[in-house]
Amino acid sequence: MQRRWEFRVLGSLQVIDSGQVVELRSAKQRVLLSALLMKANAPVSSYELMEHLWGDEPSGSARATLQTYVMRLRQALDDLADRKLVRTWPTGYSIHLDDDQLDLLTFQRLRAEARRAPDLETEARLLGEAAALWRGPALDQVSSLRVEQTDVQRLNEQRWEVLERRNDAELQLGRYDRVVDELRSLVAQHPLRERFWFQLMLALHRTGQQAQALDVFRRAREVLADELGIDPNNELRALHMEVLAGSSAPVAVQSGPSWLPPAVGDFSGRADEVALLTAGLRAGGTWTITGPGGVGKTSLAVHCAHAVRDAFPDGRLYLNLRGGEHRPVEPAAALDRLLRGLGVPGGAIPSSVDERVDLYRDLLSDRRVLVVLDNATTEAQVRPLLPGTTSGAALVTSRAVLAGLEAAYVVPLDVLPPDDALALLRAAVGEARCAAEPEAAREIVTYCGKLPLALRVAAARLVARPHWQLAKLAGRLSDERRRFDELSLGDLDVRASLALSYDGLGESHRTAFRLLSLVDTPDFPAWTASPLLGLDPDDAEDHVEALVDARLVDYAGRDALGQVRYRLHDLLRAFGREAASEDPAVALKALFEQWLDLATRADAELPHQAVRLEPRALDPFDLGDAAAWFDAEWQNIHALVTQAVALGLDAQAAELAIRSAAFCDLRARFDDWEQINRVGLSCAPPDRRPVLLQQRGILRVRMHDYVAASEDFQAAQEGFAAIGNVWGEAYGWSGMGWMHEWSGRSAEAREAHREAMSRFVASGNPHGEIEVLCSLGAIERRAGGLTAASGYLERARRLASGLGDEQSALMATLELGRLHQFTGDLAASAEFLRTSLASAQRLGDPDMAANIRLFLADTLIRSGEVVPAEEQLRQAWEFFEEHDDRQGRIWVWRLRSGLAGTPEEALELASLAVDQSREMDSPPELGRSLRVLGDALDRAGRAEEAREHWRQAEEILTAAGFQAEVDELRLAANPGPG
C-alpha cells in the first residue's frame, strides 16, 4: 500500500504516516520541516532556512549542514528515492503537498471559500470548519531562531479573525446558544480582544440573559482598565446601553465625520495584509503601509478603513499628504484641515503648530476615530498628525519606510502574487473574457509586473475597448518602448506615478538608477554601481541605498556570503531604460570588465580537471570563498554572458563563459554549463574557441556522451596546434586518451596520453602531468599490470604533494584506492577512498564525491561491511537521481544487485544495469553489467544462462583491455576446489 503523509501546523507540529503519528525527535528537523510547511508548494531560500536553524549569523559550514538536514528529513519521510515531497531548487528547497495533506492549506482554502460564500449559512459552516482545524497556537513548541516570526504571528491572528467572522455569522443567523459556551472560553483566554466580549454580551442579551450580559460588560471594563488603562470601545458601550434599555433594537450611536474615499469595488488579493491590518486597527495604534509607487498602498488602506468603520463611530478622517509631489502638505495645513473636520471653527484654530497639535489630541482623547494619512513623505510630516491616544488608530501610507515613527507597526507591500494579480484583472475585465484567453491574461499580468496600478490601467483600457481581444493588448505591452504609453488612461498613468520618485532624486542618483536599469541581472550587490558610476564601493553603496529609500530599488535579502542584494521591479527597469540616453554597450563595458576580473580571480582558486588555463599574474580573490561567490552570483553571470553578446561585447562574453566552466563542473551544473558554453562558442575569438571546445568535451563526458566528447577533444587539440598553444594541445591529447579509455581502446589511450605527457612537460604543466600519470595508472590497473600502475600513481602522488594541489592529490589518492581494491588490500583501499572522499567534500565537488562513494561502497561490500556500504550507495544515488546521471545509476544497480535480498530483486537490478549500459554505448560498462547479470542468474539457479552472460562479459572486457576484471570474472565463475 502506498504511504500517505499528512502534516499539521495549526497547533503543535504533527507528522502523520498513513494515519499514524510519527515523532521527529531532532529539534533541527522539526524547525526545518516547519519552515518548509509554512510556505508549502513554494521554494524557501537556503539563507532563510539557515536563519531559522541558526539565527542571522550562520557558521561557514551551515550550507553543508543544511543539506545534511534536508537529506535526513527526506530519509525520515521516505522521500530519498522519489523526492516527491521535498524538492531541490537552485535557491533552496520546497515541500509539495495537496490541500488535504496539510491543515494550513485546508485552512487557507476554507477562508477563501468563506469570503465567496453565496449565503450566510454556507459562510458560517466554512468558517466553522476552518476554526475546527486549530489545536493550539501555530507551531507550538517549535523553536525557530529566525528573528522575524511574522508568518506565525499572522497565522495566529487569522485564527482569531476566522473565529470572529464565524461568531458574527452565527449571531446573525440567530444561533446564540451555539456560540455562548465557546465565547466564555475565548474571553477568558483572550481578555483584550474586545470583539469577543461584544459577541458574548450580544449572545447573552439576545437569549434574554440581561443580568449575565451586564456582568460581561462589567468584567470587560475592569480587564481593559486594569490591563490597558482604557474604557470599552464604542461598540461595547452602545450594546451596554441597549441592554440597560431592555431593547432588542440596536441603540443609535452618534457618528462622526467620514472622509474616506469610496471603497475600491474590484479590490482583490492581499488577504493576509487585510487580516493583519483590520485586526490591528481594531486594537488601535499606528499602522504604516510602505511600498513603491503603484503597488496599491492607497487601495489597501481605503479598503481596510472601510472594513473597520464600525469600530470607529466617532469619525474616519482621510488626508492626502501628497508625498510624491513637489509641495507636500505641511503639518500646519494638515492640522487645520483635521481640526475643521472635527468641528473646530476656523477662527478658533490656534496659529502655532504645537498649539494645534495639543487641541487636536485633546479633541481625540476620548473618541474612537480612525485617521488615514495617505502619501506621507517623512516622519516629521506624520508625527504631529497621529491621534496619540489608545482609543483611536492611525493608518499611514508612504513610499518611504518611515522607520523612525515611534511604536508604529509596518506592513511592507510588494507587487501582487501571480494568482492575486490575475484575480484583479478578472474582477475588472470579467471572468468570461479572461477565461477565453488565459495565456494572454497571464501575459498582461507579466508585462504589468503584477503592479496593481498598471493592472488597473490595463483593465481600464480593455473595459473601454470591449471589441479588443486580450492578446491585442498583450502584444502592445510586449514592446518595452511603448509599454508606458499603453499604461496610461485618463488620470491613471503608471509612468507619471513612477516619475514622482525618479524626479525627486539628485542627478547622480538618477544616473545610477538609469544605468542599473540597463543591466539584465535578476539582482545585484551594491558594488555593481561602482564601475557604472566610477565611484568607490562605499559611495556606490550610498547611491544604491538612496534608490532603496526612494522605492526605486528593492532590498532582496542576503546571499550566502552575507552580501546585501538588491533588485529592480520589471516596470521600474523598463521605466529606467526609457529614461536612459546612454549607449548600453559603452555604459556597461566597465561593469562587464569588473565581473570578468572577479570571475577570473575566483576561477583561479577553483579545482580544475582535464583543462587548466595557462597561469597569469592575478590579484588575489578577496570576496571570500570562490565557489560560494560563484554560487551567489551565478544567475547574474549567466545573464551577463547573454547580454554581453547582445551588446557586441563578444570577447568579454566568451571569456566569462570560459572562466565559469570550472565552477559548473565543480557544482555539477551541467545544463547551465551547456547553455553558457554554447553562447561562448557563438562569439569567441579564434584563439579562444579551442578552450571552449575542450571544456565542452569535458561537459559531454560528464553527460556520458562519449562520441561527441571525442570529437570535441580532437577539434580542441587541432585548434590549439594551429595557433601553437602547446599547453592547450596537451589537454586536447589527454581528453582524447580519456575517451579511448572509456571506449575500451587501451592501446590508443596509452598513445594519446603519452602525446599529452610530452607536451605537458614541454609547456611546464605539472598539474597536467599528474592527470596523465593517473590515467596511465588506471589503464595499467585494468590491464592487470598492477606493479606498473602503482609506479605511475605513487609518482603522481609525490608530484601532487610537492605542488600542494589538493585536486591533483585527490585524483592520485582515488586511483590508489581503486588499485588496492584489485590487489586485495581492502583496508588500504578504504583508507585511500575515504581520504579522497573527504577532499572532494572539502572542495565542494558533489559529482566527484558521489562517484567516490560508489568505489568505497564496492570496497566495503568486498570487506563484508554491508551496512556502511548501503549508506554510501544511498548518498550516491541521491546525487545521481537529482542530476539524471545514467552511469552513476548503473553502478548503483550493479552493486545493489549483489546485495539484493532475493534472487528476483537481484535479477531486476542487474537487468536495469544491462539495458542502460546498452543505451550508453560504452563497452566496458556493458561488460561489467553482463557479469553482474550472470551472477544474478547463477543465484537464481539458471546456471546455463549465467555462463552465457559471463562469456559475453569476458569477451567485451578482454577486447577493452580490462584484463584485471577478466581475471576476477574467471576466478569468480570458476572458483575451483575449496
CSV table of C-alpha atoms in Angstrom, one decimal, residues 476-661:
chain,number,residue,atom,x,y,z
A,476,ARG,CA,1.1,46.1,-27.5
A,477,LEU,CA,2.5,45.8,-23.9
A,478,SER,CA,5.2,43.4,-25.1
A,479,ASP,CA,7.0,46.3,-26.8
A,480,GLU,CA,9.1,47.8,-24.0
A,481,ARG,CA,9.5,51.0,-25.9
A,482,ARG,CA,5.8,51.8,-25.9
A,483,ARG,CA,4.7,50.0,-22.8
A,484,PHE,CA,4.1,53.1,-20.7
A,485,ASP,CA,2.1,54.7,-23.4
A,486,GLU,CA,-0.3,51.8,-23.2
A,487,LEU,CA,-0.4,52.0,-19.4
A,488,SER,CA,-1.9,55.5,-19.4
A,489,LEU,CA,-5.6,56.3,-19.4
A,490,GLY,CA,-7.2,59.4,-18.1
A,491,ASP,CA,-5.8,60.2,-14.7
A,492,LEU,CA,-4.3,56.7,-14.3
A,493,ASP,CA,-0.7,56.9,-15.5
A,494,VAL,CA,1.9,54.4,-14.5
A,495,ARG,CA,4.8,56.5,-16.0
A,496,ALA,CA,3.7,59.6,-14.0
A,497,SER,CA,3.4,57.5,-10.8
A,498,LEU,CA,7.0,56.2,-11.2
A,499,ALA,CA,8.3,59.6,-12.3
A,500,LEU,CA,7.3,61.1,-8.9
A,501,SER,CA,10.0,59.0,-7.2
A,502,TYR,CA,12.6,59.5,-10.0
A,503,ASP,CA,12.2,63.2,-10.4
A,504,GLY,CA,12.8,63.7,-6.6
A,505,LEU,CA,16.3,62.3,-6.9
A,506,GLY,CA,19.6,64.2,-7.3
A,507,GLU,CA,21.3,64.0,-10.7
A,508,SER,CA,23.9,61.4,-9.7
A,509,HIS,CA,21.2,59.2,-8.1
A,510,ARG,CA,19.1,59.5,-11.3
A,511,THR,CA,22.1,58.4,-13.3
A,512,ALA,CA,22.7,55.4,-11.0
A,513,PHE,CA,19.1,54.3,-11.4
A,514,ARG,CA,19.2,54.6,-15.2
A,515,LEU,CA,22.5,52.7,-15.5
A,516,LEU,CA,21.4,49.9,-13.1
A,517,SER,CA,18.2,49.5,-15.1
A,518,LEU,CA,20.3,48.7,-18.2
A,519,VAL,CA,21.8,45.7,-16.5
A,520,ASP,CA,19.9,42.4,-17.2
A,521,THR,CA,20.8,40.7,-13.9
A,522,PRO,CA,17.9,39.5,-11.7
A,523,ASP,CA,19.5,41.1,-8.6
A,524,PHE,CA,22.9,42.7,-7.8
A,525,PRO,CA,25.2,43.6,-4.9
A,526,ALA,CA,25.9,47.2,-4.1
A,527,TRP,CA,29.4,47.2,-5.6
A,528,THR,CA,27.7,46.9,-9.1
A,529,ALA,CA,27.2,50.6,-9.1
A,530,SER,CA,30.9,51.3,-8.5
A,531,PRO,CA,32.2,50.6,-12.1
A,532,LEU,CA,29.0,52.0,-13.6
A,533,LEU,CA,29.4,55.4,-11.9
A,534,GLY,CA,33.2,55.4,-11.4
A,535,LEU,CA,32.8,55.7,-7.6
A,536,ASP,CA,34.5,53.9,-4.8
A,537,PRO,CA,32.4,51.0,-3.3
A,538,ASP,CA,31.2,52.9,-0.2
A,539,ASP,CA,29.9,55.8,-2.3
A,540,ALA,CA,28.3,53.4,-4.7
A,541,GLU,CA,26.5,51.6,-1.9
A,542,ASP,CA,25.2,55.0,-0.6
A,543,HIS,CA,23.8,55.6,-4.1
A,544,VAL,CA,22.0,52.3,-4.1
A,545,GLU,CA,20.6,52.8,-0.6
A,546,ALA,CA,19.3,56.2,-1.7
A,547,LEU,CA,17.4,54.4,-4.5
A,548,VAL,CA,16.0,52.0,-1.9
A,549,ASP,CA,14.8,54.9,0.1
A,550,ALA,CA,13.1,56.3,-3.0
A,551,ARG,CA,11.5,52.9,-3.6
A,552,LEU,CA,13.1,52.6,-7.0
A,553,VAL,CA,15.2,49.7,-5.9
A,554,ASP,CA,14.1,46.8,-3.6
A,555,TYR,CA,16.1,45.1,-0.9
A,556,ALA,CA,16.3,41.4,-2.0
A,557,GLY,CA,17.9,39.8,1.1
A,558,ARG,CA,21.4,38.5,1.8
A,559,ASP,CA,23.3,35.9,-0.1
A,560,ALA,CA,25.3,33.0,1.3
A,561,LEU,CA,28.3,35.3,1.6
A,562,GLY,CA,26.4,37.8,3.7
A,563,GLN,CA,26.2,40.4,1.0
A,564,VAL,CA,23.1,42.6,0.8
A,565,ARG,CA,21.5,42.1,-2.6
A,566,TYR,CA,19.1,44.4,-4.4
A,567,ARG,CA,16.7,44.2,-7.4
A,568,LEU,CA,14.6,46.3,-9.7
A,569,HIS,CA,11.0,45.7,-10.3
A,570,ASP,CA,10.3,44.9,-14.0
A,571,LEU,CA,8.3,48.0,-14.7
A,572,LEU,CA,10.9,50.2,-12.9
A,573,ARG,CA,13.6,48.6,-15.0
A,574,ALA,CA,11.5,49.4,-18.1
A,575,PHE,CA,11.0,53.0,-16.8
A,576,GLY,CA,14.7,53.4,-16.2
A,577,ARG,CA,15.6,52.2,-19.7
A,578,GLU,CA,13.1,54.6,-21.2
A,579,ALA,CA,14.7,57.4,-19.3
A,580,ALA,CA,18.2,56.4,-20.3
A,581,SER,CA,20.0,58.2,-23.1
A,582,GLU,CA,23.3,56.3,-22.5
A,583,ASP,CA,24.6,53.7,-25.0
A,584,PRO,CA,24.3,50.4,-23.1
A,585,ALA,CA,27.5,48.9,-24.7
A,586,VAL,CA,29.5,51.9,-23.7
A,587,ALA,CA,27.8,52.4,-20.3
A,588,LEU,CA,28.1,48.8,-19.2
A,589,LYS,CA,31.6,47.9,-20.5
A,590,ALA,CA,33.4,48.8,-17.3
A,591,LEU,CA,30.9,46.7,-15.3
A,592,PHE,CA,31.4,43.7,-17.6
A,593,GLU,CA,35.2,44.1,-17.2
A,594,GLN,CA,34.7,44.2,-13.4
A,595,TRP,CA,32.6,41.0,-13.5
A,596,LEU,CA,35.2,39.3,-15.7
A,597,ASP,CA,38.0,40.3,-13.4
A,598,LEU,CA,36.2,38.9,-10.4
A,599,ALA,CA,35.3,35.7,-12.2
A,600,THR,CA,38.8,35.2,-13.5
A,601,ARG,CA,40.3,35.6,-10.0
A,602,ALA,CA,37.6,33.3,-8.4
A,603,ASP,CA,38.2,30.7,-11.2
A,604,ALA,CA,41.9,30.6,-10.4
A,605,GLU,CA,41.1,29.4,-6.9
A,606,LEU,CA,38.8,26.5,-8.0
A,607,PRO,CA,39.9,23.0,-8.8
A,608,HIS,CA,40.2,22.2,-12.5
A,609,GLN,CA,40.2,18.8,-14.2
A,610,ALA,CA,41.0,18.0,-17.8
A,611,VAL,CA,41.7,21.6,-18.7
A,612,ARG,CA,43.6,24.3,-16.7
A,613,LEU,CA,44.2,27.7,-18.3
A,614,GLU,CA,47.7,28.9,-18.5
A,615,PRO,CA,48.7,30.8,-15.3
A,616,ARG,CA,48.9,34.5,-15.3
A,617,ALA,CA,49.6,37.1,-12.6
A,618,LEU,CA,46.4,38.0,-10.8
A,619,ASP,CA,45.4,39.9,-7.7
A,620,PRO,CA,44.1,37.6,-5.0
A,621,PHE,CA,40.4,37.0,-4.8
A,622,ASP,CA,39.2,38.9,-1.8
A,623,LEU,CA,35.4,38.3,-1.7
A,624,GLY,CA,35.5,35.1,0.4
A,625,ASP,CA,35.2,31.5,-0.8
A,626,ALA,CA,35.5,31.5,-4.6
A,627,ALA,CA,32.9,28.7,-5.1
A,628,ALA,CA,30.5,30.3,-2.7
A,629,TRP,CA,30.9,33.6,-4.7
A,630,PHE,CA,30.1,31.8,-7.9
A,631,ASP,CA,27.1,30.2,-6.2
A,632,ALA,CA,25.8,33.7,-5.1
A,633,GLU,CA,26.4,35.4,-8.4
A,634,TRP,CA,25.6,32.5,-10.8
A,635,GLN,CA,22.3,33.8,-12.1
A,636,ASN,CA,23.9,37.2,-12.8
A,637,ILE,CA,26.9,35.7,-14.6
A,638,HIS,CA,24.6,33.6,-16.8
A,639,ALA,CA,22.5,36.7,-17.6
A,640,LEU,CA,25.6,38.9,-18.3
A,641,VAL,CA,27.1,36.5,-20.8
A,642,THR,CA,23.9,36.6,-22.8
A,643,GLN,CA,23.7,40.4,-22.5
A,644,ALA,CA,27.3,40.9,-23.5
A,645,VAL,CA,26.8,39.1,-26.7
A,646,ALA,CA,23.7,41.1,-27.5
A,647,LEU,CA,25.7,44.3,-26.9
A,648,GLY,CA,28.5,43.2,-29.2
A,649,LEU,CA,31.0,42.7,-26.3
A,650,ASP,CA,32.0,39.3,-27.7
A,651,ALA,CA,35.4,39.0,-26.1
A,652,GLN,CA,34.0,39.6,-22.6
A,653,ALA,CA,31.2,37.2,-23.2
A,654,ALA,CA,33.4,34.4,-24.4
A,655,GLU,CA,35.9,34.9,-21.6
A,656,LEU,CA,33.2,35.0,-18.9
A,657,ALA,CA,31.9,31.7,-20.3
A,658,ILE,CA,35.4,30.2,-20.1
A,659,ARG,CA,36.0,31.4,-16.6
A,660,SER,CA,32.7,29.9,-15.4
A,661,ALA,CA,33.3,26.3,-16.6
